Amino acid sequence: MTLASQAPVHLNGQSNEVIISTSPATGRKLGEVRVTPLSEAPVVMQRARDAQRAWFEAGLAFRLEVMRNWQESLRRNFDRLVGMVVAEQGRPPFEALTEFLACIDLLAYYRSVARRALAPTYHFVPLDPHHRHWTVRQPYGVVLVITPWNFPLMLTITPIAAALVTGNAVILKPSEYSTQVGELLARTIRESGIPEGVFQIVHGKGDLGAALIEQNPDKISFTGSTATGRKIAMAAAERLIPVTLELGAKDAALVLEDADLDRAAHGIVWGAMFNAGQACLSIERAYVMRAVAEPLMQKMKAVIEKYITVGAGESPQVTMGTLTTQAQLEIVDRQVREAVSRGARLICGGKVLEGHSGRAYAPTILTDVTPEMRLMREETFGPVLAVVPIDRPEEGVQAINALSYGLTCSVWTRNRARGIALMEQIEVGHASLNDHIITSSVPQAPWGGVKYSGYGRSRGVEGLHDMTYAKVYSAERFAPLPRELFWYPYTPFKYTLLRRFINVYYATTWRERLAALFGR
Ligand code: NAD
């Protein structure tokens, strides 16, 4: 039996199954991978466990050397990787390049900060000066990384880099829709000289991910839909496995009257249409002050008409690719149709375009939407932007916060202070002024959302720490004392001494401190 990414079928765990990857826009076969039988999950886990300790004990310098090799291997394979993202996802090369850039930048950043970020910290305790206490970042052990298809480089390299640098072994299960990019990435990691078993890739659908969780990995890094994230969180909770969840969103832009409308039109169209809207941080809703809503919509329509050509990513003139999966196209089409049937007004787009295996969707702007429409409540994950005129900025803030998602937002205004004040009121992990998406590629910035958009952070130093737990050590500085202050016996003398210490040391003014020392 075969599993084509065009039309996936249920896996039954037979080892002769394959996943055939095809271009979403042309149907061209790109390659195939063997499906990992569910029965192999324990073997994969054991291999990772066996390899992890030596990887950690080899030390940070060795691991950073491997990461340097990986960076080189990625760079050397730039054309192949970008070419495969274009072919397998259906995206224009420029967009694949920007994803690649963010990945290699993160790897270089981790190499430069890892020593400092993972260095032990030392603690001095006044009542215990003869002890030295220190905290180190300890790897969890085996990290299971489960990824989606929409940014197959970034969402894979980000958790893997953090997990490997910190000394974990990694099992990667990429999406069944991005197996060929996954395989190429795996090859670049193997080329880096990573020891056998420290990194493994497996292929399959959700049931394989679930089977691997049953093998009790020490940490799970999941990126994908909120619905799957919830299932994973429940499975992880039963086993008390720590988990980082990067989930879905319904992100918004808030446009004030004094915004630079030309810039806003370009920025919001890009934020909504990049990767054909198949981005967790896409702008799917724009709350726009009524006085500028109509002119902004016309400007955005003009930007789309001038700059967006939809089609197969491989074609040089194409600036927006096809949708990667048929299921996603159907969700987008259904949401737009339902909104229009309930009174939404199309400014442009709103239909599946001819050709390209039926996977091309016209860049769409619509308005006169209501909060009850699916389009305004659920993630669309396509090139669709809903514009809602508002009378006060606070109305926009309220509507943005009313949904349970909270990944990114942007505020568009020439008044910096007011814009930042509004950003402070919006419940998200990332907020930008007069721009969108930008912070997702700042390597120092921790990435992640709130509410239904998930928890935990990747990227930045927090992303490294997220793959570790704090382990605290304590040892005497010199020879051990015969007994410690807090051990038996509990004497009145020790009680009085400690009472005096509390009063003196924790007094908040010098006057109080002196009074405690010499008086009461
Ligand atoms: P998905 O949830 O359908 O699948 C993601 C991965 O989970 C796949 O590898 C899949 O095989 C696996 N999976 C499915 N069921 C599973 C189970 N029960 N146990 C273990 N693994 C299971 O998501 P998708 O359609 O591939 O990706 C799109 C979604 O990802 C969107 O909702 C998008 O917003 C989200 N996303 C979030 C971020 C972020 O950083 N917050 C980034 C990119 C994508």
Coordinates of C-alpha atoms and ligand atoms in Angstrom, one line a residue:
M1 CA 0.0 0.0 0.0
T2 CA 1.2 3.5 -0.7
L3 CA 0.5 6.8 1.0
A4 CA 0.7 9.6 -1.4
S5 CA 0.8 13.1 0.0
Q6 CA -1.9 14.0 -2.5
A7 CA -4.4 11.5 -1.0
P8 CA -3.2 10.0 2.3
V9 CA -4.7 6.7 3.3
H10 CA -4.8 5.1 6.7
L11 CA -1.5 3.4 7.8
N12 CA -1.8 -0.1 9.1
G13 CA 1.8 -0.3 10.4
Q14 CA 3.0 -2.7 7.6
S15 CA 6.7 -2.2 6.9
N16 CA 6.2 -2.3 3.2
E17 CA 4.2 0.9 3.2
V18 CA 5.6 4.0 1.7
I19 CA 4.7 7.7 1.7
I20 CA 4.9 9.1 -1.9
S21 CA 5.6 12.8 -1.9
T22 CA 4.2 14.7 -4.9
S23 CA 4.2 18.4 -5.8
P24 CA 0.9 19.9 -4.8
A25 CA 0.9 22.1 -7.9
T26 CA 1.8 19.7 -10.6
G27 CA 1.3 16.2 -9.1
R28 CA 5.0 15.3 -10.1
K29 CA 6.4 12.6 -7.9
L30 CA 9.2 13.9 -5.7
G31 CA 10.3 10.8 -3.9
E32 CA 9.1 8.2 -1.4
V33 CA 10.0 7.1 2.1
R34 CA 9.4 3.9 4.0
V35 CA 6.8 4.2 6.7
T36 CA 8.1 3.3 10.1
P37 CA 6.0 0.5 11.5
L38 CA 4.4 1.2 14.9
S39 CA 6.2 -1.9 16.2
E40 CA 9.5 -0.2 15.6
A41 CA 8.7 2.6 18.1
P42 CA 10.4 0.9 21.1
V43 CA 13.5 0.1 19.1
V44 CA 13.8 3.7 17.9
M45 CA 13.4 4.9 21.5
Q46 CA 15.9 2.5 22.9
R47 CA 18.5 3.4 20.2
A48 CA 18.1 7.1 21.2
R49 CA 18.4 6.3 24.9
D50 CA 21.6 4.2 24.3
A51 CA 23.2 7.1 22.4
Q52 CA 22.2 10.0 24.5
R53 CA 24.5 9.7 27.5
A54 CA 27.7 9.6 25.5
W55 CA 26.5 12.5 23.4
F56 CA 26.0 14.6 26.5
E57 CA 29.2 13.4 28.2
A58 CA 31.2 14.2 25.0
G59 CA 30.8 17.8 26.2
L60 CA 29.5 21.1 24.8
A61 CA 32.7 21.8 22.8
F62 CA 32.2 18.6 20.8
R63 CA 28.5 19.2 20.3
L64 CA 29.2 22.7 19.0
E65 CA 31.8 21.3 16.6
V66 CA 29.0 19.0 15.2
M67 CA 26.7 22.0 15.0
R68 CA 29.3 23.9 13.1
N69 CA 29.5 21.0 10.6
W70 CA 25.7 21.0 10.4
Q71 CA 25.7 24.7 9.6
E72 CA 28.2 24.0 6.8
S73 CA 26.2 21.1 5.5
L74 CA 23.1 23.2 5.5
R75 CA 24.9 26.0 3.6
R76 CA 26.3 23.6 1.1
N77 CA 22.9 22.0 0.5
F78 CA 21.1 25.4 0.2
D79 CA 19.9 24.9 -3.4
R80 CA 18.7 21.3 -2.7
L81 CA 16.8 22.3 0.5
V82 CA 15.2 25.4 -1.0
G83 CA 14.4 23.5 -4.2
M84 CA 12.6 20.7 -2.2
V85 CA 10.6 23.2 -0.1
V86 CA 9.5 24.8 -3.3
A87 CA 8.6 21.5 -4.9
E88 CA 7.0 19.8 -1.9
Q89 CA 5.2 22.7 -0.4
G90 CA 4.4 24.6 -3.6
R91 CA 6.0 27.8 -2.4
P92 CA 8.1 30.4 -4.4
P93 CA 11.9 30.2 -3.9
F94 CA 12.1 33.6 -2.3
E95 CA 9.9 32.5 0.5
A96 CA 11.9 29.2 0.9
L97 CA 15.1 31.3 1.0
T98 CA 13.8 33.5 3.8
E99 CA 12.9 30.4 5.9
F100 CA 16.4 29.0 5.3
L101 CA 18.0 32.2 6.3
A102 CA 16.1 32.3 9.6
C103 CA 17.3 28.7 10.3
I104 CA 21.0 29.1 9.6
D105 CA 20.9 32.4 11.5
L106 CA 19.5 30.6 14.5
L107 CA 22.1 27.8 14.3
A108 CA 24.9 30.4 14.1
Y109 CA 23.3 32.2 17.1
Y110 CA 23.1 29.1 19.2
R111 CA 26.7 28.3 18.4
S112 CA 27.7 31.8 19.6
V113 CA 25.7 31.9 22.8
A114 CA 25.5 28.3 24.0
R115 CA 28.6 28.4 26.2
R116 CA 27.3 31.4 28.1
A117 CA 23.7 30.3 28.1
L118 CA 24.5 26.9 29.5
A119 CA 27.2 27.9 31.9
P120 CA 26.6 27.0 35.5
T121 CA 25.4 29.7 37.8
Y122 CA 26.8 30.0 41.4
H123 CA 24.8 31.0 44.5
F124 CA 26.1 32.5 47.7
V125 CA 24.0 31.8 50.8
P126 CA 25.0 34.0 53.8
L127 CA 23.9 31.5 56.4
D128 CA 25.8 28.8 54.6
P129 CA 29.0 30.4 53.4
H130 CA 31.1 27.2 53.7
H131 CA 29.0 25.5 51.0
R132 CA 29.1 26.2 47.3
H133 CA 25.8 25.8 45.4
W134 CA 25.5 25.9 41.7
T135 CA 22.8 25.3 39.0
V136 CA 23.5 23.6 35.7
R137 CA 21.2 23.0 32.7
Q138 CA 20.7 19.2 32.3
P139 CA 19.4 17.7 29.1
Y140 CA 16.1 15.9 29.4
G141 CA 17.3 12.8 27.6
V142 CA 15.4 11.8 24.5
V143 CA 13.3 14.6 22.8
L144 CA 10.5 13.6 20.5
V145 CA 10.1 16.4 17.9
I146 CA 6.8 16.3 16.0
T147 CA 6.4 18.9 13.2
P148 CA 3.9 20.2 10.7
W149 CA 4.3 20.7 7.0
N150 CA 4.0 24.5 6.6
F151 CA 7.6 25.6 7.5
P152 CA 9.4 22.3 7.1
L153 CA 12.9 23.8 7.7
M154 CA 12.3 26.3 10.4
L155 CA 9.9 24.2 12.6
T156 CA 12.3 21.3 12.4
I157 CA 15.7 22.9 12.7
T158 CA 14.6 25.1 15.6
P159 CA 13.8 22.4 18.1
I160 CA 16.4 20.0 16.9
A161 CA 19.2 22.5 17.2
A162 CA 18.2 23.4 20.7
A163 CA 17.8 19.8 21.7
L164 CA 21.2 18.7 20.3
V165 CA 23.2 21.6 21.5
T166 CA 22.0 21.0 25.1
G167 CA 22.9 17.3 24.9
N168 CA 19.6 15.5 24.1
A169 CA 19.1 12.7 21.6
V170 CA 16.3 13.5 19.1
I171 CA 13.7 11.5 17.3
L172 CA 12.1 13.5 14.5
K173 CA 8.7 12.7 13.1
P174 CA 8.1 15.2 10.3
S175 CA 4.7 15.7 8.8
E176 CA 3.5 13.1 6.4
Y177 CA 3.3 16.0 3.9
S178 CA 6.9 17.1 4.2
T179 CA 8.8 13.8 4.2
Q180 CA 11.2 14.7 1.4
V181 CA 12.3 17.9 3.1
G182 CA 12.6 15.9 6.3
E183 CA 14.8 13.4 4.6
L184 CA 17.1 16.0 3.1
L185 CA 17.4 17.7 6.5
A186 CA 18.3 14.3 8.1
R187 CA 21.0 13.9 5.5
T188 CA 22.5 17.2 6.4
I189 CA 22.5 16.2 10.1
R190 CA 24.2 12.9 9.3
E191 CA 26.8 14.7 7.2
S192 CA 27.7 16.7 10.3
G193 CA 29.3 13.7 11.9
I194 CA 26.7 13.2 14.6
P195 CA 27.2 9.9 16.5
E196 CA 24.9 7.0 15.5
G197 CA 21.5 7.1 17.2
V198 CA 21.7 10.6 18.6
F199 CA 19.5 11.8 15.7
Q200 CA 16.8 9.6 14.1
I201 CA 14.0 10.3 11.6
V202 CA 10.9 8.3 11.4
H203 CA 8.0 8.6 9.0
G204 CA 4.3 8.1 9.4
K205 CA 1.1 9.8 10.4
G206 CA -0.3 10.7 13.8
D207 CA -0.5 7.2 15.0
L208 CA 3.3 6.9 14.8
G209 CA 3.6 10.1 16.8
A210 CA 1.2 8.7 19.4
A211 CA 3.1 5.4 19.5
L212 CA 6.3 7.2 20.2
I213 CA 4.7 9.1 23.0
E214 CA 3.7 5.8 24.5
Q215 CA 7.5 5.0 24.7
N216 CA 7.9 7.8 27.3
P217 CA 10.3 10.2 25.7
D218 CA 11.7 12.6 28.2
K219 CA 10.5 15.7 26.5
I220 CA 8.1 16.4 23.6
S221 CA 8.4 19.4 21.2
F222 CA 5.2 19.6 19.2
T223 CA 4.3 22.1 16.5
G224 CA 1.0 21.8 14.8
S225 CA -2.7 22.4 15.1
T226 CA -4.4 23.2 18.4
A227 CA -6.6 20.1 18.1
T228 CA -3.6 17.7 17.8
G229 CA -1.7 19.8 20.5
R230 CA -4.5 19.1 22.9
K231 CA -4.3 15.3 22.3
I232 CA -0.6 15.4 22.8
A233 CA -0.8 17.5 25.9
M234 CA -3.3 14.9 27.3
A235 CA -1.1 11.9 26.4
A236 CA 1.9 13.7 27.9
A237 CA 0.0 14.7 31.1
E238 CA -0.8 11.0 31.7
R239 CA 2.9 10.2 31.6
L240 CA 4.0 13.6 33.2
I241 CA 6.2 14.3 30.2
P242 CA 7.2 18.0 29.8
V243 CA 5.9 19.3 26.5
T244 CA 6.3 22.5 24.4
L245 CA 3.4 23.3 22.2
E246 CA 3.5 25.7 19.3
L247 CA -0.1 25.7 18.0
G248 CA -2.6 27.3 15.8
A249 CA -3.6 31.0 15.8
K250 CA -6.0 33.5 14.3
D251 CA -3.7 36.5 14.4
A252 CA -4.8 40.1 13.9
A253 CA -3.6 43.6 12.8
L254 CA -5.0 46.8 14.3
V255 CA -4.9 49.8 12.1
L256 CA -5.4 53.3 13.5
E257 CA -6.4 56.4 11.5
D258 CA -2.9 57.9 11.5
A259 CA -1.3 54.8 10.1
D260 CA 0.9 55.1 6.9
L261 CA -1.7 53.4 4.8
D262 CA 0.6 52.6 1.9
R263 CA 3.0 50.8 4.3
A264 CA 0.1 49.2 6.1
A265 CA -1.4 47.9 2.8
H266 CA 2.0 46.3 1.8
G267 CA 2.8 45.0 5.2
I268 CA -0.7 43.5 5.9
V269 CA -1.0 41.9 2.5
W270 CA 2.4 40.3 3.0
G271 CA 1.6 39.3 6.5
A272 CA -1.7 37.7 5.3
M273 CA -0.5 36.1 2.0
F274 CA 3.1 35.0 2.8
N275 CA 3.3 31.2 2.3
A276 CA -0.2 31.4 0.8
G277 CA -1.4 32.2 4.3
Q278 CA -0.3 28.8 5.6
A279 CA 1.5 30.3 8.6
C280 CA 0.5 30.2 12.2
L281 CA 1.4 33.9 12.4
S282 CA -0.6 34.9 9.3
I283 CA -2.8 38.0 9.7
E284 CA -6.3 36.6 9.3
R285 CA -8.2 39.5 10.8
A286 CA -7.6 43.3 10.4
Y287 CA -9.5 45.6 12.7
V288 CA -9.3 49.0 11.0
M289 CA -10.6 52.4 12.1
R290 CA -13.7 53.1 10.1
A291 CA -12.4 56.3 8.5
V292 CA -9.5 54.5 6.8
A293 CA -11.0 51.0 6.3
E294 CA -12.3 51.5 2.7
P295 CA -9.2 53.3 1.4
L296 CA -7.0 50.6 3.1
M297 CA -8.9 47.8 1.5
Q298 CA -8.6 49.4 -1.9
K299 CA -4.9 49.9 -1.4
M300 CA -4.5 46.2 -0.3
K301 CA -6.5 45.1 -3.3
A302 CA -4.1 47.1 -5.6
V303 CA -1.0 45.6 -3.9
I304 CA -2.5 42.1 -4.5
E305 CA -3.2 42.9 -8.2
K306 CA 0.2 44.4 -8.8
Y307 CA 2.4 41.9 -6.9
I308 CA 0.8 38.6 -6.4
T309 CA 0.8 35.9 -9.1
V310 CA -0.5 32.6 -8.0
G311 CA 0.7 29.3 -9.3
A312 CA 3.3 26.5 -8.9
G313 CA 6.2 27.8 -6.8
E314 CA 8.7 26.5 -9.4
S315 CA 7.5 29.1 -12.0
P316 CA 9.8 32.2 -11.9
Q317 CA 7.0 34.7 -12.1
V318 CA 4.9 33.2 -9.3
T319 CA 4.9 35.1 -6.0
M320 CA 2.3 33.0 -4.1
G321 CA 2.2 29.3 -4.2
T322 CA -0.6 26.8 -4.2
L323 CA -2.0 25.4 -1.0
T324 CA 0.0 22.3 0.1
T325 CA -2.8 19.9 1.0
Q326 CA -6.3 19.3 -0.5
A327 CA -7.8 19.2 3.0
Q328 CA -6.5 22.7 3.7
L329 CA -7.8 24.1 0.4
E330 CA -11.3 22.7 1.3
I331 CA -11.2 24.3 4.7
V332 CA -10.3 27.7 3.2
D333 CA -13.0 27.4 0.5
R334 CA -15.7 26.3 2.9
Q335 CA -15.0 29.2 5.4
V336 CA -15.1 31.8 2.6
R337 CA -18.3 30.4 1.0
E338 CA -20.0 30.2 4.4
A339 CA -19.0 33.8 5.2
V340 CA -20.3 35.1 1.8
S341 CA -23.5 33.2 2.1
R342 CA -24.1 34.9 5.4
G343 CA -23.5 38.4 4.0
A344 CA -19.7 39.0 3.8
R345 CA -18.6 41.2 0.9
L346 CA -15.7 40.1 -1.2
I347 CA -13.2 42.9 -2.1
C348 CA -11.2 40.5 -4.2
G349 CA -10.6 36.7 -4.6
G350 CA -12.9 34.2 -2.9
K351 CA -12.4 31.3 -5.3
V352 CA -10.3 28.3 -6.2
L353 CA -8.3 29.2 -9.4
E354 CA -8.2 27.0 -12.4
G355 CA -5.2 24.7 -13.0
H356 CA -2.4 23.8 -10.7
S357 CA -4.1 20.5 -9.7
G358 CA -7.0 22.6 -8.3
R359 CA -4.8 23.7 -5.3
A360 CA -4.4 27.4 -6.1
Y361 CA -6.6 29.8 -4.1
A362 CA -7.1 33.4 -5.1
P363 CA -5.7 35.9 -2.6
T364 CA -8.9 37.1 -0.8
I365 CA -10.0 40.1 1.1
L366 CA -13.5 40.3 2.5
T367 CA -15.4 42.5 4.9
D368 CA -18.9 42.8 6.4
V369 CA -18.0 39.8 8.5
T370 CA -19.5 38.9 11.9
P371 CA -17.9 37.2 14.9
E372 CA -20.2 34.1 14.5
M373 CA -18.8 33.2 11.1
R374 CA -16.3 30.3 11.1
L375 CA -13.9 32.5 9.2
M376 CA -13.8 34.8 12.3
R377 CA -13.6 32.1 14.9
E378 CA -11.4 29.3 13.5
E379 CA -8.0 29.3 12.0
T380 CA -8.3 29.6 8.2
F381 CA -4.7 28.9 7.2
G382 CA -5.0 30.2 3.7
P383 CA -4.6 33.5 1.7
V384 CA -7.7 35.1 3.3
L385 CA -8.0 38.4 5.2
A386 CA -11.1 39.6 6.9
V387 CA -11.4 43.4 7.5
V388 CA -13.5 44.7 10.3
P389 CA -14.1 48.5 10.6
I390 CA -14.1 49.7 14.2
D391 CA -14.9 53.0 15.8
R392 CA -12.4 52.9 18.7
P393 CA -9.0 51.1 18.9
E394 CA -10.1 49.5 22.2
E395 CA -12.9 47.8 20.2
G396 CA -10.2 46.1 18.1
V397 CA -8.2 45.1 21.2
Q398 CA -11.3 43.6 22.7
A399 CA -12.2 41.7 19.6
I400 CA -8.6 40.4 19.2
N401 CA -8.5 39.2 22.8
A402 CA -12.0 37.7 22.6
L403 CA -10.7 34.7 20.7
S404 CA -8.8 32.0 22.6
Y405 CA -5.8 32.1 20.4
G406 CA -2.8 34.5 21.0
L407 CA 0.3 34.1 18.9
T408 CA 1.1 37.4 17.2
C409 CA -0.4 40.8 16.5
S410 CA 0.6 44.0 14.9
V411 CA -0.5 47.7 15.4
W412 CA -0.2 50.2 12.6
T413 CA 0.1 53.8 13.6
R414 CA 2.5 56.8 13.4
N415 CA 2.0 57.4 17.1
R416 CA 4.7 55.1 18.6
A417 CA 3.7 55.5 22.2
R418 CA 0.0 54.9 21.5
G419 CA 0.8 51.9 19.4
I420 CA 3.0 50.3 22.1
A421 CA 0.3 51.0 24.7
L422 CA -2.2 49.2 22.6
M423 CA 0.3 46.3 22.0
E424 CA 0.6 45.9 25.8
Q425 CA -3.2 45.3 26.0
I426 CA -3.2 42.5 23.4
E427 CA -2.8 38.9 24.8
V428 CA -0.1 37.4 22.5
G429 CA 3.4 36.1 22.6
H430 CA 4.6 38.6 19.9
A431 CA 3.5 42.1 19.1
S432 CA 5.0 44.4 16.4
L433 CA 4.5 48.0 15.5
N434 CA 4.0 48.7 11.8
D435 CA 5.3 45.3 10.8
H436 CA 4.2 41.7 11.2
I437 CA 6.0 38.3 11.4
I438 CA 9.4 40.0 11.9
T439 CA 10.0 38.8 15.4
S440 CA 9.6 35.1 14.4
S441 CA 13.0 35.3 12.8
V442 CA 14.9 37.2 15.4
P443 CA 17.1 34.4 16.8
Q444 CA 17.4 36.0 20.3
A445 CA 13.7 36.3 20.7
P446 CA 11.8 33.5 22.4
W447 CA 9.0 32.2 20.1
G448 CA 5.6 31.0 21.3
G449 CA 2.1 32.0 22.1
V450 CA -0.5 32.1 24.9
K451 CA -3.9 30.5 25.4
Y452 CA -4.8 28.1 22.6
S453 CA -1.7 29.0 20.7
G454 CA 0.3 26.9 23.1
Y455 CA 2.9 27.1 25.8
G456 CA 6.7 26.8 26.3
R457 CA 9.2 28.7 24.1
S458 CA 11.5 27.9 21.3
R459 CA 14.3 30.1 19.9
G460 CA 16.4 32.5 22.0
V461 CA 18.2 31.4 25.1
E462 CA 14.8 30.3 26.5
G463 CA 14.6 27.8 23.6
L464 CA 17.8 26.3 24.8
H465 CA 16.7 26.2 28.4
D466 CA 13.4 24.7 27.3
M467 CA 15.2 21.5 26.3
T468 CA 16.8 21.2 29.7
Y469 CA 15.9 21.1 33.4
A470 CA 17.7 23.0 36.1
K471 CA 19.8 20.7 38.3
V472 CA 21.3 22.1 41.5
Y473 CA 24.5 20.9 43.1
S474 CA 25.9 21.6 46.5
A475 CA 29.3 20.8 47.9
E476 CA 31.4 22.1 50.8
R477 CA 34.0 24.6 49.8
F478 CA 36.7 23.3 52.2
A479 CA 36.6 20.4 54.7
P480 CA 33.1 19.6 56.0
L481 CA 32.1 20.9 59.4
P482 CA 31.3 18.3 62.0
R483 CA 27.6 19.5 62.0
E484 CA 25.4 22.0 60.2
L485 CA 23.5 24.8 61.8
F486 CA 20.1 23.5 61.0
W487 CA 20.7 19.9 62.1
Y488 CA 20.0 18.6 65.6
P489 CA 20.2 19.7 68.4
Y490 CA 17.6 22.6 68.3
T491 CA 19.0 24.8 71.1
P492 CA 17.7 28.1 72.5
F493 CA 21.0 29.7 71.6
K494 CA 20.6 28.8 67.9
Y495 CA 17.0 30.0 68.0
T496 CA 18.0 33.4 69.4
L497 CA 20.9 33.7 66.9
L498 CA 18.7 33.0 63.9
R499 CA 16.0 35.3 65.2
R500 CA 18.6 38.1 65.5
F501 CA 19.9 37.3 62.0
I502 CA 16.4 37.6 60.5
N503 CA 15.8 40.9 62.1
V504 CA 19.1 42.4 61.1
Y505 CA 19.6 40.9 57.7
Y506 CA 16.0 41.4 56.4
A507 CA 15.4 44.9 57.9
T508 CA 14.6 47.2 55.0
T509 CA 16.2 50.4 56.4
W510 CA 19.6 51.0 58.0
R511 CA 17.9 52.5 61.0
E512 CA 15.8 49.3 61.5
R513 CA 18.9 47.2 61.0
L514 CA 20.9 49.0 63.6
A515 CA 18.0 48.9 66.0
A516 CA 17.8 45.1 65.5
L517 CA 21.5 44.6 65.9
F518 CA 21.9 46.6 69.1
G519 CA 18.5 46.8 70.6
R520 CA 15.6 44.3 70.7
Ligands
NAD1 P1 -1.3 18.7 12.5 O1 -1.7 19.0 14.0 O2 -2.4 18.1 11.7 O3 -0.1 17.7 12.4 C1 1.2 18.1 13.0 C2 2.0 16.9 13.3 O4 1.4 16.1 14.3 C3 2.2 15.9 12.1 O5 3.5 15.4 12.0 C4 1.2 14.8 12.4 O6 1.5 13.6 11.8 C5 1.3 14.7 13.9 N1 0.2 14.1 14.6 C6 -1.2 14.1 14.3 N2 -1.9 13.5 15.2 C7 -1.0 13.1 16.2 C8 -1.2 12.4 17.4 N3 -2.4 12.0 17.9 N4 -0.1 12.2 18.2 C9 1.1 12.5 17.7 N5 1.3 13.2 16.6 C10 0.3 13.5 15.8 O7 -0.9 20.1 11.9 P2 -0.5 20.4 10.4 O8 -1.8 20.5 9.6 O9 0.6 19.6 10.0 O10 0.1 21.9 10.6 C11 -0.7 23.1 10.6 C12 -1.0 23.6 12.0 O11 0.3 23.9 12.6 C13 -1.7 24.9 12.0 O12 -2.7 24.9 13.0 C14 -0.7 25.9 12.4 O13 -1.2 27.1 12.9 C15 0.2 25.1 13.3 N6 1.5 25.8 13.4 C16 1.9 26.4 14.5 C17 3.1 27.1 14.6 C18 3.5 27.8 15.8 O14 4.7 28.1 16.0 N7 2.7 28.2 16.8 C19 4.0 27.0 13.5 C20 3.5 26.4 12.4 C21 2.3 25.7 12.3

